[in-house]
Short mmCIF file of C-alpha atoms in Angstrom, two decimals:
data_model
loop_
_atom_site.label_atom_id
_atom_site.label_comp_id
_atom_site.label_asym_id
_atom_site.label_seq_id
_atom_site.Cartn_x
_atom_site.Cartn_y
_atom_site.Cartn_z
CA UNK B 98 -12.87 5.85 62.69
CA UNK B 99 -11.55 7.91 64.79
CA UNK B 100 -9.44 11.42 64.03
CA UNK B 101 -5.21 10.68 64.28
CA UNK B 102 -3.46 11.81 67.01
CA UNK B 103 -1.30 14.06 65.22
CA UNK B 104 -1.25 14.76 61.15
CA UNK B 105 0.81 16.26 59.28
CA UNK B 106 0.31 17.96 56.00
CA UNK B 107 2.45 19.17 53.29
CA UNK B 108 4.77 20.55 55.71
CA UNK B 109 7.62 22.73 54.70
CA UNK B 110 10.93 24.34 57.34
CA UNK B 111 13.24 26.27 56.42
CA UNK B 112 16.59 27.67 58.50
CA UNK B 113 17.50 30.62 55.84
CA UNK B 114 18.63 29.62 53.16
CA UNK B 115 18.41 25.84 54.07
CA UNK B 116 15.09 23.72 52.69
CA UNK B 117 15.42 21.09 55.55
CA UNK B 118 11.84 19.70 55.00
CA UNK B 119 10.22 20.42 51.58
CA UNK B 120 6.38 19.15 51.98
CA UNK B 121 6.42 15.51 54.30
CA UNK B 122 2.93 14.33 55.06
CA UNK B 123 2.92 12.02 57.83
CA UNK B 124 -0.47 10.62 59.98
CA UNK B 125 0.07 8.70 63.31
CA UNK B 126 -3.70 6.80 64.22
CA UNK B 127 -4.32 6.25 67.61
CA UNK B 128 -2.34 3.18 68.94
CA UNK B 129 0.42 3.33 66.54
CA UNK B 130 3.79 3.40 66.28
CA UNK B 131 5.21 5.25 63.39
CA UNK B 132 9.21 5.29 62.97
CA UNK B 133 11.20 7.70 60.85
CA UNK B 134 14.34 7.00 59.33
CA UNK B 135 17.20 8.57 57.47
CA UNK B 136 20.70 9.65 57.03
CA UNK B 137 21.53 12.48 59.34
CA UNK B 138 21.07 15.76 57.90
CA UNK B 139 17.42 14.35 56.15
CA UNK B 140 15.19 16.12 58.65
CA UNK B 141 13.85 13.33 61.22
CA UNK B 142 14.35 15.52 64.39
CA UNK B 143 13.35 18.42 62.84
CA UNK B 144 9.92 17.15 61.88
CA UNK B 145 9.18 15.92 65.22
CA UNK B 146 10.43 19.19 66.69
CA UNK B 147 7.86 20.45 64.06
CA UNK B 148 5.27 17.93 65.09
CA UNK B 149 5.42 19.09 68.87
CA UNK B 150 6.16 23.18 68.20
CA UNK B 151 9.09 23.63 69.28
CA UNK B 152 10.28 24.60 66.20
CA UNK B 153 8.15 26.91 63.60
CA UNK B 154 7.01 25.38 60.40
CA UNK B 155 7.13 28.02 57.06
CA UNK B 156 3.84 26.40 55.05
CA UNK B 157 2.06 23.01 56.02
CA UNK B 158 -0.64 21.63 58.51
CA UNK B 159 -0.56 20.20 61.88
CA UNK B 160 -2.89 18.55 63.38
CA UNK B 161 -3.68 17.33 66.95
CA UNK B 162 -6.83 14.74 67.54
CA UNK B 163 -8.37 16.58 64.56
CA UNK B 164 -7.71 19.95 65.64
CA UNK B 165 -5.51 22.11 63.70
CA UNK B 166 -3.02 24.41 64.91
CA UNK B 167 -3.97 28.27 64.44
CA UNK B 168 -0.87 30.37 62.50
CA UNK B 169 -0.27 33.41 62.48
CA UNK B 170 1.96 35.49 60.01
CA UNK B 171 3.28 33.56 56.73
CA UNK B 172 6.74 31.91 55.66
CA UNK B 173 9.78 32.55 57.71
CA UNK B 174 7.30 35.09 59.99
CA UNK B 175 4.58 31.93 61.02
CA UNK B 176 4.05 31.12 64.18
CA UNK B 177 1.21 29.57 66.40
CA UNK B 178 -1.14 32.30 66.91
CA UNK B 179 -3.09 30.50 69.88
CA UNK B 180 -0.59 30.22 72.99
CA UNK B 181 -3.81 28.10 75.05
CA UNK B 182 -3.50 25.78 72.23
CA UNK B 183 0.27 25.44 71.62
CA UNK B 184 1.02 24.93 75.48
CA UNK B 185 -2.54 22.10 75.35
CA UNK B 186 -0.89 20.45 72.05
CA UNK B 187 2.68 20.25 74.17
CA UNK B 188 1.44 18.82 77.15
CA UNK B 189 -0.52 16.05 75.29
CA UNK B 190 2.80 15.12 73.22
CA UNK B 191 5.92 14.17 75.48
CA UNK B 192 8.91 14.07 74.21
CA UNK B 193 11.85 12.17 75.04
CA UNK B 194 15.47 13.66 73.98
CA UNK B 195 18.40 12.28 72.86
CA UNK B 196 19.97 13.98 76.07
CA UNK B 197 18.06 13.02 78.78
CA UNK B 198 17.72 16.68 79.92
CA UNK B 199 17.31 15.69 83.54
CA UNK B 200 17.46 18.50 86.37
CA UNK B 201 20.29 17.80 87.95
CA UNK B 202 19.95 19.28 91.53
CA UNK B 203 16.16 17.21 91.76
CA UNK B 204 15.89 13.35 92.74
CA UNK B 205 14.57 11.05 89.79
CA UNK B 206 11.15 11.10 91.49
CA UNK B 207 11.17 15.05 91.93
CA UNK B 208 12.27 14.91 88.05
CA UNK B 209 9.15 12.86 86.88
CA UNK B 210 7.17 14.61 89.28
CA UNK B 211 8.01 18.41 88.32
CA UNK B 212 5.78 18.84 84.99
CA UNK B 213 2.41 17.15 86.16
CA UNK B 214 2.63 19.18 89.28
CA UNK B 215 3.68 22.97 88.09
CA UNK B 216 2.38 22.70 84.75
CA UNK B 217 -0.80 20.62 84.84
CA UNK B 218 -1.46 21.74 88.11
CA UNK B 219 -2.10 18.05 89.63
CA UNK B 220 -2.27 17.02 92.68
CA UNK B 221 0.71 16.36 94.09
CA UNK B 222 0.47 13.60 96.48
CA UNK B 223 -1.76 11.39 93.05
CA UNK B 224 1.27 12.74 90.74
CA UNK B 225 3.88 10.73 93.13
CA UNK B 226 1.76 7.82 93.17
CA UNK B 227 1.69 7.48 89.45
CA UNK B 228 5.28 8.87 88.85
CA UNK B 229 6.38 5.72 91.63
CA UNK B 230 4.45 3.55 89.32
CA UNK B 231 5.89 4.69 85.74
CA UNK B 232 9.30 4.43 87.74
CA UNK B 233 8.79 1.03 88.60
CA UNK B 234 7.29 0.44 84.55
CA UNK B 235 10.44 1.27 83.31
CA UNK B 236 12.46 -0.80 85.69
CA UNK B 237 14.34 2.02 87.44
CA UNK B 238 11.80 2.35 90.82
CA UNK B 239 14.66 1.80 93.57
CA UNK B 240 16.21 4.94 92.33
CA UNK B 241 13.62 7.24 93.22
CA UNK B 242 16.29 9.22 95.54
CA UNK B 243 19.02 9.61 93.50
CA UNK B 244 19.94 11.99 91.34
CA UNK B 245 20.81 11.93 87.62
CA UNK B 246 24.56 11.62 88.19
CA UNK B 247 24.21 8.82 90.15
CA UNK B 248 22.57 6.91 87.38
CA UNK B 249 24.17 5.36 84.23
CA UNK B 250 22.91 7.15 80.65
CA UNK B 251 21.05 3.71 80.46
CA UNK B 252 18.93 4.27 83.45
CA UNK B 253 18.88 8.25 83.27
CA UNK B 254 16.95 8.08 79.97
CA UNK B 255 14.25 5.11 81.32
CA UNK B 256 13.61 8.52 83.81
CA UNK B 257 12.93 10.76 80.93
CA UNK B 258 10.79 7.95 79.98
CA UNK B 259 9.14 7.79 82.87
CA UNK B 260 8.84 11.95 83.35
CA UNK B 261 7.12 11.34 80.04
CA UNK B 262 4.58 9.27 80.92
CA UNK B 263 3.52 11.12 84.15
CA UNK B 264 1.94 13.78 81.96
CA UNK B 265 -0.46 11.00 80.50
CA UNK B 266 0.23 12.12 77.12
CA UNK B 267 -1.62 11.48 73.89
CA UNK B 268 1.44 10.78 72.09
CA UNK B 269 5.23 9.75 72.63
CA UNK B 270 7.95 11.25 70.35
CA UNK B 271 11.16 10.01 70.68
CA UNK B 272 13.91 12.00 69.31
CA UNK B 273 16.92 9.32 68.50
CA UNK B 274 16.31 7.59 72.49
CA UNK B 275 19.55 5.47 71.68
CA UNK B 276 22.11 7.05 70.18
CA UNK B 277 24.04 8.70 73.53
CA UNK B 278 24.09 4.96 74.94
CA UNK B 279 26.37 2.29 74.75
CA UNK B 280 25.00 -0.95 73.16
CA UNK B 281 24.47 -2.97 76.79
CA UNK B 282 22.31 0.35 77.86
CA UNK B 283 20.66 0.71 74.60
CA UNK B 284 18.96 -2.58 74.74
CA UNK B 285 17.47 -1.69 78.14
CA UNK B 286 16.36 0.98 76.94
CA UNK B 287 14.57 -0.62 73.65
CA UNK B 288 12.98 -2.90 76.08
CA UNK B 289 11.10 -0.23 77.59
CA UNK B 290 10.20 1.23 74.31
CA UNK B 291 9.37 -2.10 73.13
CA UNK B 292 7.00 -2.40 76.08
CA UNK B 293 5.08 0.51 75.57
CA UNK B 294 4.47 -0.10 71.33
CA UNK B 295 3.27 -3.13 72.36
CA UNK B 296 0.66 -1.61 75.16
CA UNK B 297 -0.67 0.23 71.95
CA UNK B 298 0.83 3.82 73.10
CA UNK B 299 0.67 6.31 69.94
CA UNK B 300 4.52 7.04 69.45
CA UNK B 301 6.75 8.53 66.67
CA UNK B 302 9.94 7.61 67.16
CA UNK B 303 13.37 8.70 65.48
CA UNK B 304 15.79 6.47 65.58
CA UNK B 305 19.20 5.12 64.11
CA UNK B 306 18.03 1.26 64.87
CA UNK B 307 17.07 -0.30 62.34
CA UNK B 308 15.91 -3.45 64.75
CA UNK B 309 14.05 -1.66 67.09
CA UNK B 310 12.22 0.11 64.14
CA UNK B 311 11.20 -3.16 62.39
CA UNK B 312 10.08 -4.34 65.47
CA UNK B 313 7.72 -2.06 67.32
CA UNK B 314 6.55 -0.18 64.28
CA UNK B 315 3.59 -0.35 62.83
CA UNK B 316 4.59 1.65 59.84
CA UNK B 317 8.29 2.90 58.87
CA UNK B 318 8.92 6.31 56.80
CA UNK B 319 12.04 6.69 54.93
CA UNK B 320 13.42 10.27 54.74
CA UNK B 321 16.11 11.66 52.57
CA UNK B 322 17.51 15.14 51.72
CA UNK B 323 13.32 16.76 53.66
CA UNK B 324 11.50 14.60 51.44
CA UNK B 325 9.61 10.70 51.97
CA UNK B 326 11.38 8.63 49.73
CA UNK B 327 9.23 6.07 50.76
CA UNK B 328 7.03 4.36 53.39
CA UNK B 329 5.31 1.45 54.31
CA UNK B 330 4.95 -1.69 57.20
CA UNK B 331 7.88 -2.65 58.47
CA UNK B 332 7.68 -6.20 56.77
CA UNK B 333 7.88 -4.27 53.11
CA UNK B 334 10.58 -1.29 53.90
CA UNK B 335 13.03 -3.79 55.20
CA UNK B 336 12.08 -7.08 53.63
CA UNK B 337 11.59 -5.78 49.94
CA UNK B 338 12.93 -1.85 49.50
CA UNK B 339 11.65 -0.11 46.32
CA UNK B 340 13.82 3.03 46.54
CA UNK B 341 17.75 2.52 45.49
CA UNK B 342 18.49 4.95 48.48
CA UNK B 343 16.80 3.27 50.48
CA UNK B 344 18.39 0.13 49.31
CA UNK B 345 21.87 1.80 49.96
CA UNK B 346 20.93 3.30 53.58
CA UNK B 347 19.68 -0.38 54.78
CA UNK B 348 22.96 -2.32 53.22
CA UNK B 349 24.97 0.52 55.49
CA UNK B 350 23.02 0.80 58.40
CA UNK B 351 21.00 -2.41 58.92
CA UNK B 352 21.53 -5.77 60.72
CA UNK B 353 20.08 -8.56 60.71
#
């Protein structure tokens, strides 16, 4: 069997005062989709902020394809202590904001194009080739030279889909993909996620849907006030709750 792409132990983040995650262990195997849901406020984004680096973890272990990330310092003074590693871990995890952070003065090609050519140092002429394919993956390939503003929030985050998948990641994380969109560009946008789970891509994916989650995940974690309340296939979580929060969260948020 092989290692998972990322695993996470025990981890614990603090902001002050403020216990936002108090030991979540989560493990994402190679092909799977792994969903995380919760009220606001019960540390989703933080985790996979956690989960990529961009935010420093107090006490806990990550781990990338079996490697684990090197700290140095303890509690509120940890950080990675291997930059080589840190900026290898980020490029092999890309994630996919809630704001499509798009560069505005670039095309939608020059967009997707911009992190496999300055960062991974590729070739720039096989980069545009595969960034005019992803484009075309996620449905959006006649836009290739216009910018973001031309572009509904629908179509502008199938780009920052696309950008993703130029840099041949490892992993996906999406950070709550849906939530800026109205419902008719949400569901083109679940299509495209949909599309990928189903290609077997390794993603962890935040999200307020409660449909989408039941239907590309392969397993479903429940968070609530930086703890798992509980966790399981899709089929169980939704179908046949344990938890009365989680009970109480579903009869809010899902439908059916």
């Amino acid at each position: 069997m092989t290692d998972p792409v990322i695993e996470i132990r025990n981890l614990h983040k603090s902001y002050g005062d403020l216990e936002v995650l108090k030991g979540v262990d989560i493990t994402a195997p190679q092909g799977h989709v792994i969903s995380l849901i919760g009220s606001s406020g019960s540390g989703k984004s933080t985790l996979l902020r956690c989960a990529n680096l961009l935010e420093d973890s107090q006490q806990g272990d990550i781990l990338f394809n079996g490697e684990p990330v090197v700290w140095k310092g303890k509690g509120a003074n940890r950080q990675p202590g291997d930059r080589a590693q840190m900026i290898r871990i980020r490029t092999n995890l890309s994630m996919v904001f809630q704001q499509f952070n798009l560069w505005s003065h670039m095309t939608i090609l020059e967009n997707v194009m911009e992190a496999p050519v300055t960062v991974l140092k590729r070739d720039k002429a096989e980069v545009e080739e595969s960034a005019r394919r992803y484009l075309d993956k996620v449905g959006i390939g006649d836009k290739c030279d216009v910018y973001p503003a031309q572009l509904s929030g629908g179509q502008q985050q199938r780009a920052a889909i696309a950008r993703g998948l130029c840099m041949e990641p490892k992993a996906l994380l999406f950070d709550e993909p849906t939530s800026a969109l109205d419902p008719e560009l949400e569901q083109e946008v679940v299509k495209v996620i949909k599309d990928l789970a189903a290609e077997g891509r390794t993603m962890l994916v935040v999200t307020h849907d409660m449909k989408m989650a039941r239907d590309i995940s392969d397993h479903v974690v429940f968070l609530h006030q930086g703890l798992i309340e509980e966790q399981g296939p899709p089929a169980e979580l939704f179908g046949a709750p344990k938890s009365e929060r989680l009970r109480g969260f579903l009869s809010v948020t899902q439908t059916v």
